Coordinates of C-alpha atoms and ligand atoms in Angstrom, one line a residue:
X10 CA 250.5 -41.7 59.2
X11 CA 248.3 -44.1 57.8
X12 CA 251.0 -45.6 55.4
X13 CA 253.6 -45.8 58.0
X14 CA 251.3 -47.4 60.2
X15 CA 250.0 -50.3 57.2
X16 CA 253.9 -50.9 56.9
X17 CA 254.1 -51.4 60.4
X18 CA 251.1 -53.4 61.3
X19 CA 251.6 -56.1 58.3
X20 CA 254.7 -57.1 60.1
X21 CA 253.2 -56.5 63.8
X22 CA 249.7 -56.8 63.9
X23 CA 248.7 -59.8 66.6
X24 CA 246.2 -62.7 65.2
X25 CA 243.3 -61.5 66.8
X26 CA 241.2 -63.6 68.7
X27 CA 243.5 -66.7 68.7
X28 CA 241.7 -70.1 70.5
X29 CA 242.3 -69.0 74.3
X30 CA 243.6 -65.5 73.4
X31 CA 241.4 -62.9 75.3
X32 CA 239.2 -60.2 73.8
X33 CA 240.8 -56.9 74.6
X34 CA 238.8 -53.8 74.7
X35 CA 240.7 -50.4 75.2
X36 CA 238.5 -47.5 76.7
X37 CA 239.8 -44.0 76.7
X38 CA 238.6 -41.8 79.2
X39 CA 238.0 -41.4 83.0
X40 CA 234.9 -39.6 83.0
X41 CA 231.2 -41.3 83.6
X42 CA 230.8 -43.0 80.1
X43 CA 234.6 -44.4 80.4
X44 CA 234.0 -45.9 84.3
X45 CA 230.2 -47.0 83.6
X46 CA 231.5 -49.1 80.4
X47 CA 234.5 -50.5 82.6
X48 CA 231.1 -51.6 85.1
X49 CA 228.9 -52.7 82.4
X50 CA 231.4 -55.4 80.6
X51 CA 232.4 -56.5 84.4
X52 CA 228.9 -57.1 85.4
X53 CA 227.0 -58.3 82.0
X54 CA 230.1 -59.9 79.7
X55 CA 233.5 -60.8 82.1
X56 CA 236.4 -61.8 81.4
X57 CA 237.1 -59.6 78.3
X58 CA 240.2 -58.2 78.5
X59 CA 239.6 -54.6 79.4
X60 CA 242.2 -51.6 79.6
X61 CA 241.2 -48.0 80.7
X62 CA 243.4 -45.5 79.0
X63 CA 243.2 -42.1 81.5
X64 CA 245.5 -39.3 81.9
X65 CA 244.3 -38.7 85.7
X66 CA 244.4 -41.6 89.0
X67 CA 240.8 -40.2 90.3
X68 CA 237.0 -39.6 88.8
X69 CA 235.3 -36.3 90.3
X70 CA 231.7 -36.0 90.0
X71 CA 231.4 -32.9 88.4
X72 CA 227.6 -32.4 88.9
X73 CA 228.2 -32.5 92.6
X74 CA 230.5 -28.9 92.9
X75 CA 227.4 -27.3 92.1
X76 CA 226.4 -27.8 96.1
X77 CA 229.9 -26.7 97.2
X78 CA 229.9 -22.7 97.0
X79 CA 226.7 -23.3 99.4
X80 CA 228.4 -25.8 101.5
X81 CA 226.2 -28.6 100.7
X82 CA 228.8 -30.8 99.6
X83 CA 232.7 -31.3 98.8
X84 CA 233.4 -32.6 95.8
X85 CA 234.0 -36.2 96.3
X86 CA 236.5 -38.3 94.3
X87 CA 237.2 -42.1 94.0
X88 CA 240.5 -43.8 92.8
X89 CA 240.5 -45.1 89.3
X90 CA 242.8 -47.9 90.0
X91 CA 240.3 -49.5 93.0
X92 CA 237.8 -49.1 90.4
X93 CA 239.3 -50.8 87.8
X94 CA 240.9 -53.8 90.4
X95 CA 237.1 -54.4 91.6
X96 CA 235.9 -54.3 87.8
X97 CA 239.0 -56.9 86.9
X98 CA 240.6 -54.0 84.2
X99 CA 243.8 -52.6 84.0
X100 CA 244.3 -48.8 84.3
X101 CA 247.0 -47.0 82.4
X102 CA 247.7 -43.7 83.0
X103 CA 248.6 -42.2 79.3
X104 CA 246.0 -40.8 76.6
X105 CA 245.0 -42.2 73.4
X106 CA 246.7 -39.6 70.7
X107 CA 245.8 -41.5 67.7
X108 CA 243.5 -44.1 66.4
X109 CA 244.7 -46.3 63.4
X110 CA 241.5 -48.0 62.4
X111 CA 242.8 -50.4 59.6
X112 CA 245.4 -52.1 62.1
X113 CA 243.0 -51.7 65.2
X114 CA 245.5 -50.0 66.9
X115 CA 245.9 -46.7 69.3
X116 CA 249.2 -44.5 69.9
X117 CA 249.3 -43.2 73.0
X118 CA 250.7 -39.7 74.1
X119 CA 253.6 -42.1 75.6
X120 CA 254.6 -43.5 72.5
X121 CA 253.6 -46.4 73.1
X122 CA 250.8 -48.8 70.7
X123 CA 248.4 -51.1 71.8
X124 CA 246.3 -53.8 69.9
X125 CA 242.1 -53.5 70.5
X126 CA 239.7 -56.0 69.6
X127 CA 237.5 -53.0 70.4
X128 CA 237.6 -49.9 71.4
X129 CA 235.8 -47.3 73.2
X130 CA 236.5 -43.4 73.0
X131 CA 234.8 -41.5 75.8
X132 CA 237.3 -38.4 76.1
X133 CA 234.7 -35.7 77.0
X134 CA 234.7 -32.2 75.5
X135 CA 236.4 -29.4 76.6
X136 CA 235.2 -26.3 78.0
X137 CA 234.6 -22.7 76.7
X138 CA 233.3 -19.3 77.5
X139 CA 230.0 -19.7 75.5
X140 CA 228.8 -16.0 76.8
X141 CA 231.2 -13.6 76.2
X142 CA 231.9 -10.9 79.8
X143 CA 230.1 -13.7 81.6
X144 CA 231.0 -15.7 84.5
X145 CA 231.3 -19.5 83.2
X146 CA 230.6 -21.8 85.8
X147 CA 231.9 -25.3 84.7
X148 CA 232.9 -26.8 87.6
X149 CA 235.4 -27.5 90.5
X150 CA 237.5 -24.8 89.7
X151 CA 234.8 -22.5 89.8
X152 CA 233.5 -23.1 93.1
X153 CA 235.6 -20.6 94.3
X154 CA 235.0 -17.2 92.7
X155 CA 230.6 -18.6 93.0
X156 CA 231.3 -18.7 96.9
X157 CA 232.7 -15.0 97.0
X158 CA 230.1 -14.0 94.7
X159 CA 227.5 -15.2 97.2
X160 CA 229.4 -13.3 100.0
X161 CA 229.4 -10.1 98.2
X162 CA 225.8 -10.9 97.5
X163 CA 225.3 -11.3 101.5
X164 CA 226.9 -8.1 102.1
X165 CA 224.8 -6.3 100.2
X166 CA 227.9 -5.7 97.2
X167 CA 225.5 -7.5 94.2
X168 CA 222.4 -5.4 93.3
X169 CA 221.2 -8.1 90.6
X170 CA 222.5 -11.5 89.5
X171 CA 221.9 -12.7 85.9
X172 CA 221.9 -16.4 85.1
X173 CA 222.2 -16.6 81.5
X174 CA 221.9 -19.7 79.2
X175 CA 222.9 -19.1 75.5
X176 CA 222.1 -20.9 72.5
X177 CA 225.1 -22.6 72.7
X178 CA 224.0 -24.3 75.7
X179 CA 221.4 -27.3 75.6
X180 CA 221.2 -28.9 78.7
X181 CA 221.2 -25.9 81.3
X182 CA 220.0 -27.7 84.7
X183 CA 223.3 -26.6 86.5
X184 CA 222.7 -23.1 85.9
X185 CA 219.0 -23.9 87.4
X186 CA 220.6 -25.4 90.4
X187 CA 222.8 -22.4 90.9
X188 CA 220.1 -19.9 90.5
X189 CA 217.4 -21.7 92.9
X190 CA 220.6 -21.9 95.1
X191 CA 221.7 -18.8 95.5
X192 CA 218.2 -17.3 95.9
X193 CA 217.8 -19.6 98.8
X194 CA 220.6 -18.5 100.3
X195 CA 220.1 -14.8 99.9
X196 CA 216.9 -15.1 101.7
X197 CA 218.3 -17.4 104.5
X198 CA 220.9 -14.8 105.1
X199 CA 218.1 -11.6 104.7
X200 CA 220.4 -10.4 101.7
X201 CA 218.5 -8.7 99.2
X202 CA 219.8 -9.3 95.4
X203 CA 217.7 -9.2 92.3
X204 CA 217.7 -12.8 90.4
X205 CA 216.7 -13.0 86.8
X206 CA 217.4 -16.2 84.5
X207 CA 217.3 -15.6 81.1
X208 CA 217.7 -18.6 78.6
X209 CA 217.1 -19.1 74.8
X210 CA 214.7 -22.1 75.4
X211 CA 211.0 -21.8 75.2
X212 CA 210.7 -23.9 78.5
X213 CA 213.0 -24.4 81.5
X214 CA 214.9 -27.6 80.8
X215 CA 212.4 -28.7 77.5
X216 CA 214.4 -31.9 77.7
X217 CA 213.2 -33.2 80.6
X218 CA 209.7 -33.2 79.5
X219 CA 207.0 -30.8 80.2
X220 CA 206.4 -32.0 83.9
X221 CA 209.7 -30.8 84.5
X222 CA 209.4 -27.6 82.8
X223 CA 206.3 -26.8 84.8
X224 CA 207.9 -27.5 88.0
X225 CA 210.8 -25.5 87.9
X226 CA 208.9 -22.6 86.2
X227 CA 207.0 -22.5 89.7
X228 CA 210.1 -23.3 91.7
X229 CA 211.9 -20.4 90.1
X230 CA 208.6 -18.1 90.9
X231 CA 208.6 -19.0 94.5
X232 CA 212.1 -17.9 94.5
X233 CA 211.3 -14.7 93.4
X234 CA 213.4 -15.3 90.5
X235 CA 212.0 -13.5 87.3
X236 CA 212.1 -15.6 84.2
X237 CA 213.3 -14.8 80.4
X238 CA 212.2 -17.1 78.4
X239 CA 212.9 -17.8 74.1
X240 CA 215.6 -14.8 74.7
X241 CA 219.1 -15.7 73.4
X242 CA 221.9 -13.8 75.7
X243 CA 224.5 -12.3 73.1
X244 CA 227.0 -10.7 75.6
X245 CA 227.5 -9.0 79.0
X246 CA 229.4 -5.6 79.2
X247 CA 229.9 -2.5 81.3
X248 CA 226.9 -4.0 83.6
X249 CA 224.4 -4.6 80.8
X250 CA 223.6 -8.0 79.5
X251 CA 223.1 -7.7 76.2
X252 CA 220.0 -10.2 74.5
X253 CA 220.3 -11.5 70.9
X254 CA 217.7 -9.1 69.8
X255 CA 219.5 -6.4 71.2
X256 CA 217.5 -5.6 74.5
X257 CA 219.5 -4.7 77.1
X258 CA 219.2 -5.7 81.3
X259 CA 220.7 -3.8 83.8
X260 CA 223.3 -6.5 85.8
X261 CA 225.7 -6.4 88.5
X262 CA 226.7 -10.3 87.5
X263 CA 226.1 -12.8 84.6
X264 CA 226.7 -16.0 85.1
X265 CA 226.7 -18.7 82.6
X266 CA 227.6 -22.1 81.3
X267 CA 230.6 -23.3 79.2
X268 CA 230.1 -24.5 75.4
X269 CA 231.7 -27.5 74.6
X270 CA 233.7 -28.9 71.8
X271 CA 236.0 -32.1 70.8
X272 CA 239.7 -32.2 70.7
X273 CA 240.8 -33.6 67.1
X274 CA 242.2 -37.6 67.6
X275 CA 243.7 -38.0 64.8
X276 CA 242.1 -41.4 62.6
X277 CA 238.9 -40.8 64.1
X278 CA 235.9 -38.9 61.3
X279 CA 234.9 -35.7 63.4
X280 CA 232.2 -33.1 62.7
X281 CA 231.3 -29.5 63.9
X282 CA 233.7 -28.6 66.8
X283 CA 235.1 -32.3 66.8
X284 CA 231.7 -34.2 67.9
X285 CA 232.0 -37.8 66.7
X286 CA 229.1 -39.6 65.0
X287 CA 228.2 -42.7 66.0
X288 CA 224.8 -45.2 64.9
X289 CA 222.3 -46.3 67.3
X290 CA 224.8 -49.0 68.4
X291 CA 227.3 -45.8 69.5
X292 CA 229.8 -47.4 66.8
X293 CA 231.3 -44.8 65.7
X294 CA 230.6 -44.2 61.7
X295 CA 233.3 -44.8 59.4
X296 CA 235.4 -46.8 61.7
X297 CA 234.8 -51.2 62.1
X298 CA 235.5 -52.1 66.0
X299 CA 235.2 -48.7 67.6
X300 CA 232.3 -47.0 69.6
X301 CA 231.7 -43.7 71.6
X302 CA 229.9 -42.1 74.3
X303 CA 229.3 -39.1 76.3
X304 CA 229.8 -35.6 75.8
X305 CA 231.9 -36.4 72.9
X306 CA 229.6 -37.6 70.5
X307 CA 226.9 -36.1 68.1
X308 CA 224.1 -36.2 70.8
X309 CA 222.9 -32.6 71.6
X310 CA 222.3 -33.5 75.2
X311 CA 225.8 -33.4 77.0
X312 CA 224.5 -35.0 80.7
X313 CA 226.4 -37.5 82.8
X314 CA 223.0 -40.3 82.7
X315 CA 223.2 -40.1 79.0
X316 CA 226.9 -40.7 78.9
X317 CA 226.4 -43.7 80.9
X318 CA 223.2 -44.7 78.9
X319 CA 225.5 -44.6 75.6
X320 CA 228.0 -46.0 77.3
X321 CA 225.8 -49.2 78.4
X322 CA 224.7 -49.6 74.8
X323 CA 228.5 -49.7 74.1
X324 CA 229.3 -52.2 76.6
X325 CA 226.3 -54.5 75.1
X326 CA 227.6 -53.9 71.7
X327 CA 231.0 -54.6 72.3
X328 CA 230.4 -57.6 74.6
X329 CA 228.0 -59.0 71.2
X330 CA 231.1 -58.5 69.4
X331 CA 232.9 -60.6 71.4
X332 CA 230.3 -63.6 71.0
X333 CA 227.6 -62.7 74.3
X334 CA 224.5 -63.3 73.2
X335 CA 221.2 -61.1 72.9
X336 CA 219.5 -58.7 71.3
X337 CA 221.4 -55.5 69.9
X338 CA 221.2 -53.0 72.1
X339 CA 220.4 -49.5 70.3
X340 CA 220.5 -46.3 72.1
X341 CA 217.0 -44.6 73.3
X342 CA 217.7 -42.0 75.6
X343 CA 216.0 -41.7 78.8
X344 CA 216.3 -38.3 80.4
X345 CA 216.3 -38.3 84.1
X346 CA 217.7 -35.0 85.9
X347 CA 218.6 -34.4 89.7
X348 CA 218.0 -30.9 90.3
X349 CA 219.7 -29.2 94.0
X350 CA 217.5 -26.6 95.1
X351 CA 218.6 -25.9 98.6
X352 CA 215.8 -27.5 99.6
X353 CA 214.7 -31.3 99.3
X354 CA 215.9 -31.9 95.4
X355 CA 213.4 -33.1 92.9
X356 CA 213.4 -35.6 90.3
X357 CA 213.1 -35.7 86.8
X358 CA 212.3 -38.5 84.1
X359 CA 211.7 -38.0 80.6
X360 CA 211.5 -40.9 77.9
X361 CA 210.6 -39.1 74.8
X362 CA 207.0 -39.0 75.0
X363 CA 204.3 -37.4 77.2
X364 CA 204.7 -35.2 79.7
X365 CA 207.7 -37.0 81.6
X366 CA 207.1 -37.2 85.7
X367 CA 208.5 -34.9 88.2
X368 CA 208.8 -35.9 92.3
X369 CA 210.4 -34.7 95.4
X370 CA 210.4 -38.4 96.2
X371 CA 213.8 -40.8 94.1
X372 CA 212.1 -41.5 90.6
X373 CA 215.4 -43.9 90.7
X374 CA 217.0 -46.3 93.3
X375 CA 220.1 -44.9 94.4
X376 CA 219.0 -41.7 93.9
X377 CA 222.7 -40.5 92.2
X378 CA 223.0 -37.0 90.8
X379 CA 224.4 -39.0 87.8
X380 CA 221.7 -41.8 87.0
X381 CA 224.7 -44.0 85.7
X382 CA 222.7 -47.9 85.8
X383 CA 226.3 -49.3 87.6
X384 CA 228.3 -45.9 88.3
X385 CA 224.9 -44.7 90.3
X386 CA 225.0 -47.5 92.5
X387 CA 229.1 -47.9 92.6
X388 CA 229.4 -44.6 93.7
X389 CA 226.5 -44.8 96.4
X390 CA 228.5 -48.2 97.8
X391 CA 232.0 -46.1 97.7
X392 CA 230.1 -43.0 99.6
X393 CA 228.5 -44.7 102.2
X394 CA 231.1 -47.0 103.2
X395 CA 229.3 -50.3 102.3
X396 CA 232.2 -51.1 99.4
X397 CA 231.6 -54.8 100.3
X398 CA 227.6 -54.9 99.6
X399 CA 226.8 -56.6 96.1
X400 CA 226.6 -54.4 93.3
X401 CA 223.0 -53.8 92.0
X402 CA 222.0 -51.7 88.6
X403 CA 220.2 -48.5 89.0
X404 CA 216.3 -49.3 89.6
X405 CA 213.6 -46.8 88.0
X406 CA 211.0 -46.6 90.8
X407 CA 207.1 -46.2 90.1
X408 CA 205.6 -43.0 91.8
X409 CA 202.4 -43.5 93.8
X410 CA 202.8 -47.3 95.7
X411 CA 202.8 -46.5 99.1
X412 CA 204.5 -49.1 100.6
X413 CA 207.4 -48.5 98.0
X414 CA 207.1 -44.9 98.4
X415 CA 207.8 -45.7 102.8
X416 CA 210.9 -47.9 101.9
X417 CA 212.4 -45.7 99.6
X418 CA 211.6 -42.6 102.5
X419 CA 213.4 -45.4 104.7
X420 CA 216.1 -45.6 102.8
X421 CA 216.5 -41.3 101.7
X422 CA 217.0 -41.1 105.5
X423 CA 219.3 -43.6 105.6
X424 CA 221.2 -42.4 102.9
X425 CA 221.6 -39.0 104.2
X426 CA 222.6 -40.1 107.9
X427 CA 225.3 -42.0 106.6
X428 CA 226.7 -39.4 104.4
X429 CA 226.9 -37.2 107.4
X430 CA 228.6 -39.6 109.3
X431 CA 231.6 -40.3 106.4
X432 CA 231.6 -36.0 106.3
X433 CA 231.9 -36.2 110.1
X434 CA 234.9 -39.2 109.9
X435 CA 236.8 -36.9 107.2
X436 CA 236.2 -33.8 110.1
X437 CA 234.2 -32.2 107.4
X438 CA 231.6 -31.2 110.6
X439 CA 230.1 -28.5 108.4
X440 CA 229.1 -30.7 105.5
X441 CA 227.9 -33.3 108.3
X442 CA 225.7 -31.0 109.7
X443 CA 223.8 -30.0 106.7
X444 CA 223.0 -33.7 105.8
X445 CA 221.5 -34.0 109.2
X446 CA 219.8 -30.9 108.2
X447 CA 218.5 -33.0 105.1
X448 CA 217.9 -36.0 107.2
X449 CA 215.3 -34.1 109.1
X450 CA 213.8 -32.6 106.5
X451 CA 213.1 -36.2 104.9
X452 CA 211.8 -37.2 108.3
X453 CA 210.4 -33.8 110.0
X454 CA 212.5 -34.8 113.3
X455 CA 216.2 -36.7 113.6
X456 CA 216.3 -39.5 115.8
X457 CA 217.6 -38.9 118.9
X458 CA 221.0 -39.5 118.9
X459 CA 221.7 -37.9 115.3
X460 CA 220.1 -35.2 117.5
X461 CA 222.5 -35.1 119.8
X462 CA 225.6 -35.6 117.2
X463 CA 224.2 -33.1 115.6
X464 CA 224.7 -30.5 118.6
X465 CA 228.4 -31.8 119.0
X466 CA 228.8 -31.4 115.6
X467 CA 227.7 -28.0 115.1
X468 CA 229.9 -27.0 117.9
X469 CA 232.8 -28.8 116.2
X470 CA 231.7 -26.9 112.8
X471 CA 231.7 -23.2 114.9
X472 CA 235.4 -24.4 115.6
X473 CA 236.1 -25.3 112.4
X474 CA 235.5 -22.1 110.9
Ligands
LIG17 C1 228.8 -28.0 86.6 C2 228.3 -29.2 86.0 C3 227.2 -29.9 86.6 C4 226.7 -31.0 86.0 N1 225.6 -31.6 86.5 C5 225.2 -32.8 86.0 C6 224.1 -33.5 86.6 O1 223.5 -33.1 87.6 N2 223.7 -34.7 86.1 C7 224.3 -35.2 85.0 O2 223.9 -36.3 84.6 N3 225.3 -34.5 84.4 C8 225.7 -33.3 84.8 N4 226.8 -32.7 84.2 C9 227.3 -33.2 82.9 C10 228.3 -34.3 83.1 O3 229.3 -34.0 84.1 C11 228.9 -34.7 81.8 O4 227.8 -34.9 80.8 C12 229.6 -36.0 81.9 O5 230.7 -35.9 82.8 C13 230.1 -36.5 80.6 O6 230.9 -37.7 80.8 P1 232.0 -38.1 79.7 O7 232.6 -39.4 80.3 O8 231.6 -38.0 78.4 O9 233.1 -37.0 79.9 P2 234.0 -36.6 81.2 O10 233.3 -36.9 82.4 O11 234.3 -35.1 80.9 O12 235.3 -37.4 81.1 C14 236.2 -37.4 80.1 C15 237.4 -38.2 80.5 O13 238.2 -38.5 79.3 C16 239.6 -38.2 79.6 N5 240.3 -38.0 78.3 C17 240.2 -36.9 77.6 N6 240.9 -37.1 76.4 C18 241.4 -38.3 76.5 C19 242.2 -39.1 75.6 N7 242.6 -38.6 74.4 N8 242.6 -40.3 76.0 C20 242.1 -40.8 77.2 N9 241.4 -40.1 78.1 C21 241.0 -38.9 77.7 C22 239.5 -37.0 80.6 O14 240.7 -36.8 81.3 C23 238.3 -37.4 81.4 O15 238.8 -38.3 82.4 C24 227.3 -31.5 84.8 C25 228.4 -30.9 84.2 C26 228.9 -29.7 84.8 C27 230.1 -29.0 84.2

């Protein structure tokens, strides 16, 4: 391919970077890393010439479905082309299917080649059963068989539920979610169901610091959930989950999370199950003019706010290479994890040293379950209907200032009003109705006339169902 392609591109190839001529910077993918780059260059280097190369027209936030089986939340969507018109890109529909690196050039699946000045590959990994007999939970098409789980569990049908999380899973906070979740439920609903969670790490979620770990250990005991900890899960069979040093529990349901692994792009130097390796710049090794981020490269840590993180270092790099000034940028990865309990969510913030911090209250301003520095705050603006307000880049906020800590309260409340209000537009009265639910536990008591909406709602919500 490579010789055909020289043969080609001597006769082809565009002069790049003419006088006048803009820098054009291709980006593959549609997931976080692909739409925070697209943010990044508008907000820190316009007027490059960006493309985003995407199969699908809309971005899902994955890490929200994990609410939906409990009905805390639809999974919400926003159009890639409104995106990419705000941002000043173009979007075309297509997938990269090759990279020729000597000609800076991509085939798409279409046929068609394009020119890059740079490129970006952010195409995500695929999904697969990591536990075999398990349930894998991985998302939107999952939702469904969790949610009648959890009725079987209410009518009494599940005796114990298994969350599992083996060694080929790193980053396990969904499965957390889902656990703390369903145990919450089961106790709302005076169902009586067994929860164990058994995981290969020596700490719940060791990545985010040991603040973090602490705090979940306890939330987990308060949920009556018994915890397994430094115990690989093998495989689950004829209702016994089986433990990498062959102990057996007893199990009605194992649940679980997917492994991941690259598709091969032909032209680009992939390692164990296609992860691409990059330097601290995210360029990817081996290859002049072409970076990566997210869950497609080498990084062990496959979570939306390090996909943007890699992806902002990307941005910077790219934008350097198209003459913006400053320093280059390298990636150091700051952890910070969302975690849905049911109950008020806590926060999580790890940067590599010490003990990390842990909060009910935001440790970052919007408080997005993706901490993305310009998707977090896009998708808050898209979400609560203020798509006109300036854009601003995620803010870390300090714990302990009271004043601050009353604003951001201020603002939580706000936040969770208005979501109920776009729920209750889209006649989604049950979703509305448990963000008022959130609203007043933020504030102890709604005011008044949520109060009263709420009441009209809940009847509208009994109707609904
Ligand atoms: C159930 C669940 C819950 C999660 N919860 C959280 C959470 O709370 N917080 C958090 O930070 N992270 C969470 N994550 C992880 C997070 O969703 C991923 O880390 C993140 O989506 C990775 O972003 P990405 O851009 O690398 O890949 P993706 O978001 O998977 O996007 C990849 C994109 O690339 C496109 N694509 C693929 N191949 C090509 C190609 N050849 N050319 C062009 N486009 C291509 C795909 O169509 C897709 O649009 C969760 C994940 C799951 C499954």
């Amino acid at each position: 391919m490579e010789s055909a392609e020289s043969a080609l591109n001597t006769m082809t190839r565009p002069v790049p970077q003419a006088p006048g001529e803009t820098f054009s910077v291709l980006i593959a993918g549609g997931g976080v890393a692909a739409l925070e780059a697209v943010l990044a260059i508008a907000q820190e280097t316009p007027g490059l010439g960006v493309e985003l190369i995407c199969p699908t027209p809309e971005f899902e936030l994955r890490a929200l479905t994990v609410g939906a089986p409990f009905g805390l939340q639809a999974p919400r969507r926003i159009s890639l082309s409104k995106l990419c018109q705000r941002a000043g890109a173009k979007l075309r529909l297509d997938r990269v299917a090759e990279v020729w690196g000597s000609s800076q050039r991509v085939l798409l699946d279409s046929g068609e080649e394009l020119f890059y000045d740079a490129l970006l590959l952010s195409p995500g990994a695929a999904r697969h059963e990591a536990l075999p007999g398990a349930r894998t939970f991985g998302g939107g098409e999952d939702v469904q068989w969790f949610g009648e789980m959890l009725d079987r569990i209410e009518h009494g049908a599940v005796r114990h539920v298994a969350f599992a999380v083996p060694a080929a899973v790193r980053w396990a906070l969904p499965l957390y979610e889902l656990a703390l979740m369903t145990a919450r439920q089961a106790r709302e609903r005076e169902a009586h169901v067994e929860i164990s969670f058994v995981t290969h790490e020596s700490a719940p979620l060791f990545d985010l610091g040991d603040a973090a770990s602490d705090r979940i250990a306890e939330l987990l005991a308060d949920a009556g959930i018994e915890l397994v900890l430094s115990r690989a899960p093998a495989a689950f069979a004829d209702g016994m989950l089986r433990l990498e040093d062959g102990a057996l529990i007893d199990a009605s349901e194992v649940v679980s999370l997917p492994s991941l692994s690259v598709a091969p792009i032909p032209g680009v130097p992939q390692g164990r199950d296609g992860f691409i390796g990059t330097d601290p710049e995210m360029a990817v090794e081996g290859l002049d003019a072409v970076w990566c981020a997210g869950d497609a490269t080498w990084f062990p840590i496959k979570q939306g706010g390090i996909a943007a993180e890699q992806a902002d270092v990307a941005a910077a790099a790219i934008g350097r290479r198209a003459g913006a000034a400053g320093p280059a940028p390298t990636f150091a990865p700051v952890v910070r994890g969302a975690l849905l309990t049911g109950d008020e969510p806590e926060f999580f913030r790890f940067e590599g040293d010490g003990a990390g911090t842990a909060s009910t209250a935001p440790l970052w301003w919007p408080p997005g379950k993706v901490a993305g520095r310009w998707l977090a705050p896009y998708l808050a603006r898209e979400w609560s209907g203020g798509e006109n307000d300036p854009l601003y880049p995620l803010e870390d906020l300090t714990v302990g200032s009271e004043e601050k800590d009353a604003a951001r309260h201020r603002e939580a409340l706000d936040l969770a009003l208005r979501f109920a209000e776009v729920d209750a537009e889209q006649n989604d009265f049950d979703a509305a109705v448990r963000w008022l639910d959130v609203a007043e536990r933020l504030n102890v008591t709604l005011p008044r006339e949520w109060s009263q909406r709420r009441i009209e709602w809940r009847e509208l919500s009994g109707a609904e169902r």
